[in-house]
C-alpha positions as MATLAB code, in Angstrom:
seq = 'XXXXXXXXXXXXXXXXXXXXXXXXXXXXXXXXXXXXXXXXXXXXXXXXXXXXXXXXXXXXXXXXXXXXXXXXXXXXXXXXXXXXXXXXXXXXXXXXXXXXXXXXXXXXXXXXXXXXXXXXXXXXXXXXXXXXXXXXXXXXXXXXXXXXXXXXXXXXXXXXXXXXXXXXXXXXXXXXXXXXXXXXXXXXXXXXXXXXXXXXXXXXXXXXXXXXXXXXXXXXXXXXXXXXXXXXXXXXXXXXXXXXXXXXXXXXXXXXXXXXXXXXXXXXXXXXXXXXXXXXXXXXXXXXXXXXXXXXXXXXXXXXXXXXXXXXXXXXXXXXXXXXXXXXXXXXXXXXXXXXXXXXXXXXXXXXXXXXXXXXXXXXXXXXXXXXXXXXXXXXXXXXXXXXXXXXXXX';
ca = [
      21.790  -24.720   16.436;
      20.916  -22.467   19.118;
      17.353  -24.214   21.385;
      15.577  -21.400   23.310;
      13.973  -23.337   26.124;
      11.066  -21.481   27.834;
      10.153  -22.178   31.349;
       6.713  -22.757   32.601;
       5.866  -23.482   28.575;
       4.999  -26.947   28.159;
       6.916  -28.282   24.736;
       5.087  -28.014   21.532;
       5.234  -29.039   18.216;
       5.863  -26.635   15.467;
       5.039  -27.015   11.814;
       7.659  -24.940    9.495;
       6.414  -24.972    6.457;
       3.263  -22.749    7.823;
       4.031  -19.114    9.460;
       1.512  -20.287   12.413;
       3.071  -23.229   12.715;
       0.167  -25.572   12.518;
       0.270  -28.721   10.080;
      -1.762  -28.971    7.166;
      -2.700  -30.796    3.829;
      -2.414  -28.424    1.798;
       1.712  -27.251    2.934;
       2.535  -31.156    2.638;
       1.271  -31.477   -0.808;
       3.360  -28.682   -1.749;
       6.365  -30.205   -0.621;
       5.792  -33.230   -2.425;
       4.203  -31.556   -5.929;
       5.725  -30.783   -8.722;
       5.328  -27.556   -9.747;
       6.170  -25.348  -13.035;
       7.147  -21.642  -12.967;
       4.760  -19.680  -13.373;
       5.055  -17.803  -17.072;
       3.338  -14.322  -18.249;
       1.673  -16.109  -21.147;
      -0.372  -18.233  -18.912;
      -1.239  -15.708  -16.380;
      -2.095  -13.258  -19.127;
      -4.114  -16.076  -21.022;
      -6.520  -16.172  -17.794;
      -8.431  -12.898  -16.845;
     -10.966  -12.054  -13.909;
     -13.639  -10.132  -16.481;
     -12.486  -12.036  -20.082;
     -15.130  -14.611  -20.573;
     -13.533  -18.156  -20.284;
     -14.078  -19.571  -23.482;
     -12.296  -16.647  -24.985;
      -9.079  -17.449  -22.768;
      -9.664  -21.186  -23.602;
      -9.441  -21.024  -27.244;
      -6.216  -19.133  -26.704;
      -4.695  -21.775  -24.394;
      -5.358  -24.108  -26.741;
      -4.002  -22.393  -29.686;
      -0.642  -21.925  -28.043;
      -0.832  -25.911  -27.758;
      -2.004  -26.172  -30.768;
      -4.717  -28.392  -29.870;
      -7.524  -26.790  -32.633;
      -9.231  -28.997  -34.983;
      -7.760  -27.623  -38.211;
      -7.715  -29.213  -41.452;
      -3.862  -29.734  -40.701;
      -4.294  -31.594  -37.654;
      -7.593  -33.694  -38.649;
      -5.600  -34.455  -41.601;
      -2.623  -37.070  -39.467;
      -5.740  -38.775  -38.203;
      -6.207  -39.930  -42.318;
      -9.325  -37.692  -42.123;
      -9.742  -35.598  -45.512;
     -11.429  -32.538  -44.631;
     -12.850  -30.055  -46.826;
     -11.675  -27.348  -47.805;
     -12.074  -24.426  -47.008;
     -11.035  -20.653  -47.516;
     -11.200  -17.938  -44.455;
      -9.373  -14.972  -46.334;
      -9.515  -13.321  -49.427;
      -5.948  -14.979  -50.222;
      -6.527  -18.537  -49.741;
      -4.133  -20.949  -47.934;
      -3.639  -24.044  -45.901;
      -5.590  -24.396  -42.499;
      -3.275  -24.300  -39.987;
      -4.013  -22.728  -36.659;
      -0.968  -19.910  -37.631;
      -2.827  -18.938  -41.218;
      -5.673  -18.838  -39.470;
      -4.941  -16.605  -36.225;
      -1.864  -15.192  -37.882;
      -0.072  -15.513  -41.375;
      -3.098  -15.089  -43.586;
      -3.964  -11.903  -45.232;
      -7.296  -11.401  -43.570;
      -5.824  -11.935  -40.057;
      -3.061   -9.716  -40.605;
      -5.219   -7.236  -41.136;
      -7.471   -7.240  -38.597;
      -4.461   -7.420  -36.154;
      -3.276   -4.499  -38.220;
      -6.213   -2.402  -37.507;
      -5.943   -3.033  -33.922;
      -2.334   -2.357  -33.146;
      -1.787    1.031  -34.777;
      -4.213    3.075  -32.856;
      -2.553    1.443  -29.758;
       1.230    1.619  -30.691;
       1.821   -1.785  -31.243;
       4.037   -2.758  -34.303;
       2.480   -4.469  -36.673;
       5.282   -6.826  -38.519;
       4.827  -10.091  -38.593;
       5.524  -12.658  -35.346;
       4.735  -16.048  -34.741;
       1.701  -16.245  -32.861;
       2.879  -16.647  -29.502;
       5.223  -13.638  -29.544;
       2.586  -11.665  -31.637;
       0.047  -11.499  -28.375;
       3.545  -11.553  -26.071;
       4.064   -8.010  -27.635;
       0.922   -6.697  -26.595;
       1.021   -8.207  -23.287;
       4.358   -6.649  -23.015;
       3.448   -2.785  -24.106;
       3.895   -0.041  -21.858;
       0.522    1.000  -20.458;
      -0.579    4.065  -18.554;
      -3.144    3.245  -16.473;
      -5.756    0.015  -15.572;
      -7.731    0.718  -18.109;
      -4.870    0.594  -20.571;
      -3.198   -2.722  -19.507;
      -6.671   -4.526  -19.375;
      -6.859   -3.408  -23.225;
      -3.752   -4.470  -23.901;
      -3.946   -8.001  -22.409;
      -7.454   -8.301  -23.501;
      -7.612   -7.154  -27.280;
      -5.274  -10.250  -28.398;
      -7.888  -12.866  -26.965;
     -10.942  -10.860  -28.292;
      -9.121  -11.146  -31.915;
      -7.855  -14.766  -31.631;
     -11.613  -15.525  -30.446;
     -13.790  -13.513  -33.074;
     -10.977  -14.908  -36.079;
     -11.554  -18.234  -35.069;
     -15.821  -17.732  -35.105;
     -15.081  -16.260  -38.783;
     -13.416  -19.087  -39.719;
     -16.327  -21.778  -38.106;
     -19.273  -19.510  -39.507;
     -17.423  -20.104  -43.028;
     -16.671  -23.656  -42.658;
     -19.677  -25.057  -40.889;
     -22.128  -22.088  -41.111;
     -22.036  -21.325  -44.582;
     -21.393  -17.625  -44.165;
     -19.160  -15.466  -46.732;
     -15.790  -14.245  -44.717;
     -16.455  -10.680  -43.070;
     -14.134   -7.775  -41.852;
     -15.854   -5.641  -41.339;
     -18.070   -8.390  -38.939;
     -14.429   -9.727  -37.125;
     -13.772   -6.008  -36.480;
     -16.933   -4.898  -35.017;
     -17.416   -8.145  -32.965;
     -13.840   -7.499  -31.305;
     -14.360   -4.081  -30.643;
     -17.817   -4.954  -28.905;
     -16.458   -7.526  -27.217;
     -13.763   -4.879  -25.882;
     -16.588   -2.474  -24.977;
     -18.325   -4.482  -22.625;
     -15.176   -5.363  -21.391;
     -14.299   -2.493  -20.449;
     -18.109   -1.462  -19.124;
     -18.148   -4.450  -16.448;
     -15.038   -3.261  -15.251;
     -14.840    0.332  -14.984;
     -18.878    0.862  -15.073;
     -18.241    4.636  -14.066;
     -17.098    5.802  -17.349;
     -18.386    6.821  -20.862;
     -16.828    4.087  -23.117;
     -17.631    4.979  -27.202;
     -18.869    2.230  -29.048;
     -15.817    3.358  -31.993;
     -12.240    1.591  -31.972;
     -10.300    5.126  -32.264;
     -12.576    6.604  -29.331;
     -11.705    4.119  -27.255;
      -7.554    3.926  -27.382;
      -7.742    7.559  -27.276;
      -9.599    7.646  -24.004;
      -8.241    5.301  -22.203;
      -4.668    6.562  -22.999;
      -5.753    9.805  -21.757;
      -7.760    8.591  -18.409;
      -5.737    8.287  -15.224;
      -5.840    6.953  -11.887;
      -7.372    8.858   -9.094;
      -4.612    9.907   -6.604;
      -5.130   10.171   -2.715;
      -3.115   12.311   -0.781;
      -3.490   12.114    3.432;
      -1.784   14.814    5.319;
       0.109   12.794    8.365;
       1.734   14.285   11.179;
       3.515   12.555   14.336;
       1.107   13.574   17.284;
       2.874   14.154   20.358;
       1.992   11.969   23.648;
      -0.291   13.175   26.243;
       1.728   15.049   29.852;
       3.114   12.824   31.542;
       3.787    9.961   28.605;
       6.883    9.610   27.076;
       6.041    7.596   22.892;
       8.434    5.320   21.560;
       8.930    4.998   17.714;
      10.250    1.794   16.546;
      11.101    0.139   13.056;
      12.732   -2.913   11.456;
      14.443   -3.345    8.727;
      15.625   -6.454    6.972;
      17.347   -6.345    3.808;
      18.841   -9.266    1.893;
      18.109  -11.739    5.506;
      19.924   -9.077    7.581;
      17.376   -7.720    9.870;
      18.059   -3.797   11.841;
      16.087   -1.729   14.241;
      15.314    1.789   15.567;
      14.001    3.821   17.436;
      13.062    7.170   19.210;
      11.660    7.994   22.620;
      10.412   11.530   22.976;
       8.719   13.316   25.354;
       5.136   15.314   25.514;
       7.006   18.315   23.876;
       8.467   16.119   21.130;
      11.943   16.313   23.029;
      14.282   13.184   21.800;
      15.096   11.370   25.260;
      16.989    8.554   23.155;
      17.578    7.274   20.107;
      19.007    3.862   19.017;
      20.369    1.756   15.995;
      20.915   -1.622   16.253;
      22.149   -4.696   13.685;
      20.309   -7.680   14.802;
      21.887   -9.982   12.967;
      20.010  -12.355    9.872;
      16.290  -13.082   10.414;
      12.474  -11.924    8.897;
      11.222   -8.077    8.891;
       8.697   -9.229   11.841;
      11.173  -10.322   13.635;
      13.018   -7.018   13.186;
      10.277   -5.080   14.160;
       9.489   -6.808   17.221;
      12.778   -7.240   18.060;
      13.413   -3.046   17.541;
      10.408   -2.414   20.111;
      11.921   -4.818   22.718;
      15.092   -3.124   22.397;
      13.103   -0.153   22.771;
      11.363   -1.011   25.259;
      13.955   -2.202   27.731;
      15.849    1.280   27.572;
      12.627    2.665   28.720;
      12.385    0.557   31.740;
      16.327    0.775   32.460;
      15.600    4.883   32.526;
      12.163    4.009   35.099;
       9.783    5.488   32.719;
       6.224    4.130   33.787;
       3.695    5.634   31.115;
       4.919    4.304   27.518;
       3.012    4.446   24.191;
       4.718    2.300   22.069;
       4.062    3.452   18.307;
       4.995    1.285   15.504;
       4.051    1.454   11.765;
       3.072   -2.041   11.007;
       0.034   -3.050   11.864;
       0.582   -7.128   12.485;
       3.010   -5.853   15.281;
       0.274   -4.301   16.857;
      -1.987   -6.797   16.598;
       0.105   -9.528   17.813;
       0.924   -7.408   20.821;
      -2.808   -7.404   21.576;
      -3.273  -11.013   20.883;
      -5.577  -10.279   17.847;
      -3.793  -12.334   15.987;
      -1.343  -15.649   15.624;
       2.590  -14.377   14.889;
       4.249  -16.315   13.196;
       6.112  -19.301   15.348;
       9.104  -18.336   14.376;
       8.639  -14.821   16.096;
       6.992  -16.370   19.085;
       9.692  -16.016   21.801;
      10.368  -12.556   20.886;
       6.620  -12.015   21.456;
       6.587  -13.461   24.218;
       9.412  -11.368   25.412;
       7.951   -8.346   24.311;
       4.766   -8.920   25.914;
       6.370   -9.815   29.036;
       8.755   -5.912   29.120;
       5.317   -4.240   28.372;
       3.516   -5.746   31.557;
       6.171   -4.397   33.685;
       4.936   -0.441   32.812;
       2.677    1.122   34.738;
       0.689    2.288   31.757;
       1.515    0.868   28.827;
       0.113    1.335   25.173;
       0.563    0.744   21.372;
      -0.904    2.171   18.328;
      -0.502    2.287   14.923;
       0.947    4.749   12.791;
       1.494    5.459    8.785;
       4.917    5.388    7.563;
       4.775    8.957    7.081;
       4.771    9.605   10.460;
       7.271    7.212   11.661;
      10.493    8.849    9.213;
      12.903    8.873   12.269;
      12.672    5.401   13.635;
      12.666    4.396    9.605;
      15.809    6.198    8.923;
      17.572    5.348   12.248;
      16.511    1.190   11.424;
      18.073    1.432    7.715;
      21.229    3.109    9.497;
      21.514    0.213   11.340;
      22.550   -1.427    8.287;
      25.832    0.118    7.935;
      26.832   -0.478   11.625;
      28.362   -3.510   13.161;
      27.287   -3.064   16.650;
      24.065   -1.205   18.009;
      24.549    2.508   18.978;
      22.275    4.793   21.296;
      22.511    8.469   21.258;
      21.194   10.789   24.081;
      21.328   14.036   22.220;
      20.046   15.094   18.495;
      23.649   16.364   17.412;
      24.646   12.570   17.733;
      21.902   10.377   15.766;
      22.092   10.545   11.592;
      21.558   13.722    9.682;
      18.640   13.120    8.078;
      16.725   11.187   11.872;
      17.875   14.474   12.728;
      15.845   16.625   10.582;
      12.677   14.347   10.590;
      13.260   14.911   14.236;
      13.064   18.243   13.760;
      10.257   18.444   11.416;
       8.484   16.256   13.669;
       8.900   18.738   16.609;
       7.297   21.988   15.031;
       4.593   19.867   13.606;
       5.228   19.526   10.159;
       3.040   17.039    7.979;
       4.472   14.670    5.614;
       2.188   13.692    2.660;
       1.229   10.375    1.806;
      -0.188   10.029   -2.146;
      -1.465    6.632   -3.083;
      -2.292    5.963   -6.290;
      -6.162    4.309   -6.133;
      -7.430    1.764   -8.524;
     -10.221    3.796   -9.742;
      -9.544    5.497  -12.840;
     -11.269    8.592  -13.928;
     -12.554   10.303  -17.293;
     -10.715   12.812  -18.657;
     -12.114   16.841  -18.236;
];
C-alpha cells in the first residue's frame, strides 16, 4: 500500500466508511446491521401521496396477517359466517382480495381500460403486474402503482361493512370508492390538471398527457484577450478512472489537448485529477491568466473551499489547489455538459489508451474532439432537452 505523507500537515484520522471522512453513529451501525435487499413490492407498497393505512392493509395482506375467518379459526375461535360476493366461499384473505367472483371483477373493470391482463394470479403477482406495466408518463406510473392498493383497500371495507356493519355487498359502491380514491390521488399530486371524476376519462387522459420538455441552447463562450480556458473531464468506468482536456485561446484556437489513463479510482478523483494534469501543462508552457472550466459542479466547489471533498480525494485537492496559486490570474467556473463535448470525448478516449497522449495540433486529437472543436470555434450551440417532472394536459 502506497502512504502519501504530506509535509507541514499534521497527521489525522480518517473515517472510511464516510466520503468526509468524519466518524459517525449512524456509518457504524451500518456495518454492524443486518440488512435485507431492498424488493419492488415493498417500495411500491409505500407511497409519498397514498394514505398510509391504504399501504398498511396491503403490507399486511402480503403477510397475511388479516383477521379472516381462516386465520381466527387456528386460534379455536368459530367465527361467523359470512358472504362478501355474490358466489359465496371461504374467508381467506385470497377469496377475499382475489379468487372470489366479486373481486375478480372489480379488478377486471380496472385493468382493461389500462392494459393490464386480467387472468387470474395469486395476489402478490396480481398487483406485481401492475407495478410492472409500461407507463408513459408520472401520471401514468402513479396510477399504476396506486390503483392495486386503492382496490385491495376499498375490497377489504366491503367485506367489514358486510360482516360487522350489516350492509348488503356493493359494486357498484367498491368501484366508485376506488375510482374516488384515485381522483384525489391524482388531484394532490398534479393539482394543475382537469382530472374527470369517470374511470374511462381518467386512463384515457393520463395516457395521453406528457411531460413538459426543456430545451437550453448552450454554447462554449470563448475567454476574455489575454486568457487562455482550459476544459477538463473525468471519466471512470468500471473503477478505471481517465481524463481530458483542451486549452484554447481567446479565438477558440486549440493550444493543447490531452488524454490520459489514470489508472483505477472514483469519477472525482478523475476529474480533479484531469484539471491537475491540465493545469500543470499550462504552467510548463508559462501561461499566467487561466480559467479553468469544468462541468461538474462539486469540482468547483471544492476548489473554492465551499465544500468538504471527499478524504479520499484530499491530496489531489490539495495538489490542485496548490498548481492554481502559482497563476497569476487564475479562475474556475462551471459549465453544462453540452458545452464541455471536447474534453468529454478526449476523457472517454482515454479509455482505450495505455499511456496519456498530448496533441499540439487539431489533425492529431480524435475525430469526433475534433469536430466539437470545430463546432465550438464558429459558435455553434448544442441543445440540452431535459425532460421536467411536470406533466401537462393534453391540447
Amino acid at each position: 500500500m502506497q502512504i502519501q505523507l504530506q509535509q507541514g500537515h499534521a497527521d489525522q484520522a480518517v473515517w472510511k466508511l464516510n466520503t468526509n471522512g468524519n466518524f459517525s453513529i449512524s456509518s457504524a451501525w451500518n456495518i454492524i446491521r443486518e440488512t435485507r435487499s431492498k424488493t419492488k413490492i415493498n417500495t411500491n407498497t409505500w407511497q409519498k401521496f397514498i394514505p398510509f393505512k391504504c399501504s398498511f392493509l396491503l403490507w399486511r395482506a402480503f403477510r397475511s396477517k388479516l383477521p379472516t375467518n381462516e386465520k381466527l379459526s387456528r386460534f379455536g375461535i368459530e367465527p361467523s359466517n359470512y358472504y362478501c360476493c355474490y358466489s359465496p366461499g371461504s374467508d381467506t384473505i385470497e377469496h377475499t382480495f382475489n379468487t372470489g367472483e366479486f373481486a375478480k371483477k372489480v379488478w377486471k373493470y380496472f385493468a382493461i381500460s389500462l392494459g393490464i391482463a386480467t387472468e387470474y394470479l395469486p395476489l402478490r403477482n396480481m398487483v406485481m403486474r401492475w407495478w410492472s406495466a409500461t407507463y408513459n408518463n408520472e401520471a401514468h406510473k402513479l396510477i399504476l402503482q396506486s390503483t392495486p392498493i386503492f382496490i385491495c383497500w376499498n375490497l377489504w371495507k366491503n367485506r367489514c361493512a358486510i360482516k360487522f356493519g350489516g350492509k348488503k355487498t356493493s359494486m357498484a359502491r367498491v368501484k366508485y370508492k376506488v375510482i374516488l380514491d384515485t381522483f384525489k390521488l391524482l388531484k394532490t399530486a398534479f393539482p394543475y390538471i382537469s382530472w374527470p371524476m369517470e374511470w374511462n376519462g381518467i386512463c384515457n387522459l393520463i395516457e395521453k398527457c406528457s411531460h413538459d420538455i426543456k430545451v437550453t441552447a448552450v454554447q462554449w463562450i470563448k475567454p476574455p484577450f489575454k486568457w487562455v480556458k482550459l476544459n477538463t473531464d473525468g471519466s471512470a468506468i468500471l473503477g478505471n478512472k481517465g481524463a481530458g482536456g483542451v486549452l484554447r485561446t481567446c479565438t477558440g484556437e486549440m493550444i493543447f489537448a490531452f488524454s490520459a489513463p489514470l489508472g483505477e479510482g472514483t469519477n472525482i478523483q478523475a476529474e480533479i485529477e484531469a484539471a491537475i494534469f491540465g493545469l500543470t501543462w499550462c504552467a510548463q508552457l508559462n501561461y499566467n491568466n487561466v480559467i479553468l472550466e469544468v462541468d461538474s459542479q462539486l469540482i468547483i466547489d471544492y476548489i473554492l473551499n465551499n465544500n468538504t471533498a471527499p478524504w479520499s480525494a484530499v491530496v489531489q485537492l490539495q495538489q490542485l489547489q496548490q498548481i492554481a496559486s502559482h497563476f497569476t490570474n487564475f479562475k474556475c467556473n462551471h459549465t453544462l455538459r453540452e458545452a464541455n463535448y471536447v474534453a468529454d470525448s478526449l476523457a472517454k478516449y482515454s479509455h482505450q489508451i495505455t499511456s496519456p497522449q498530448v496533441h499540439f495540433s487539431i489533425q492529431q486529437i480524435p475525430r469526433l474532439a475534433a469536430t466539437y472543436l470545430n463546432q465550438d470555434i464558429i459558435g455553434m450551440a448544442s441543445f440540452r432537452r431535459r425532460k421536467l417532472k411536470r406533466i401537462k394536459e393534453p391540447p
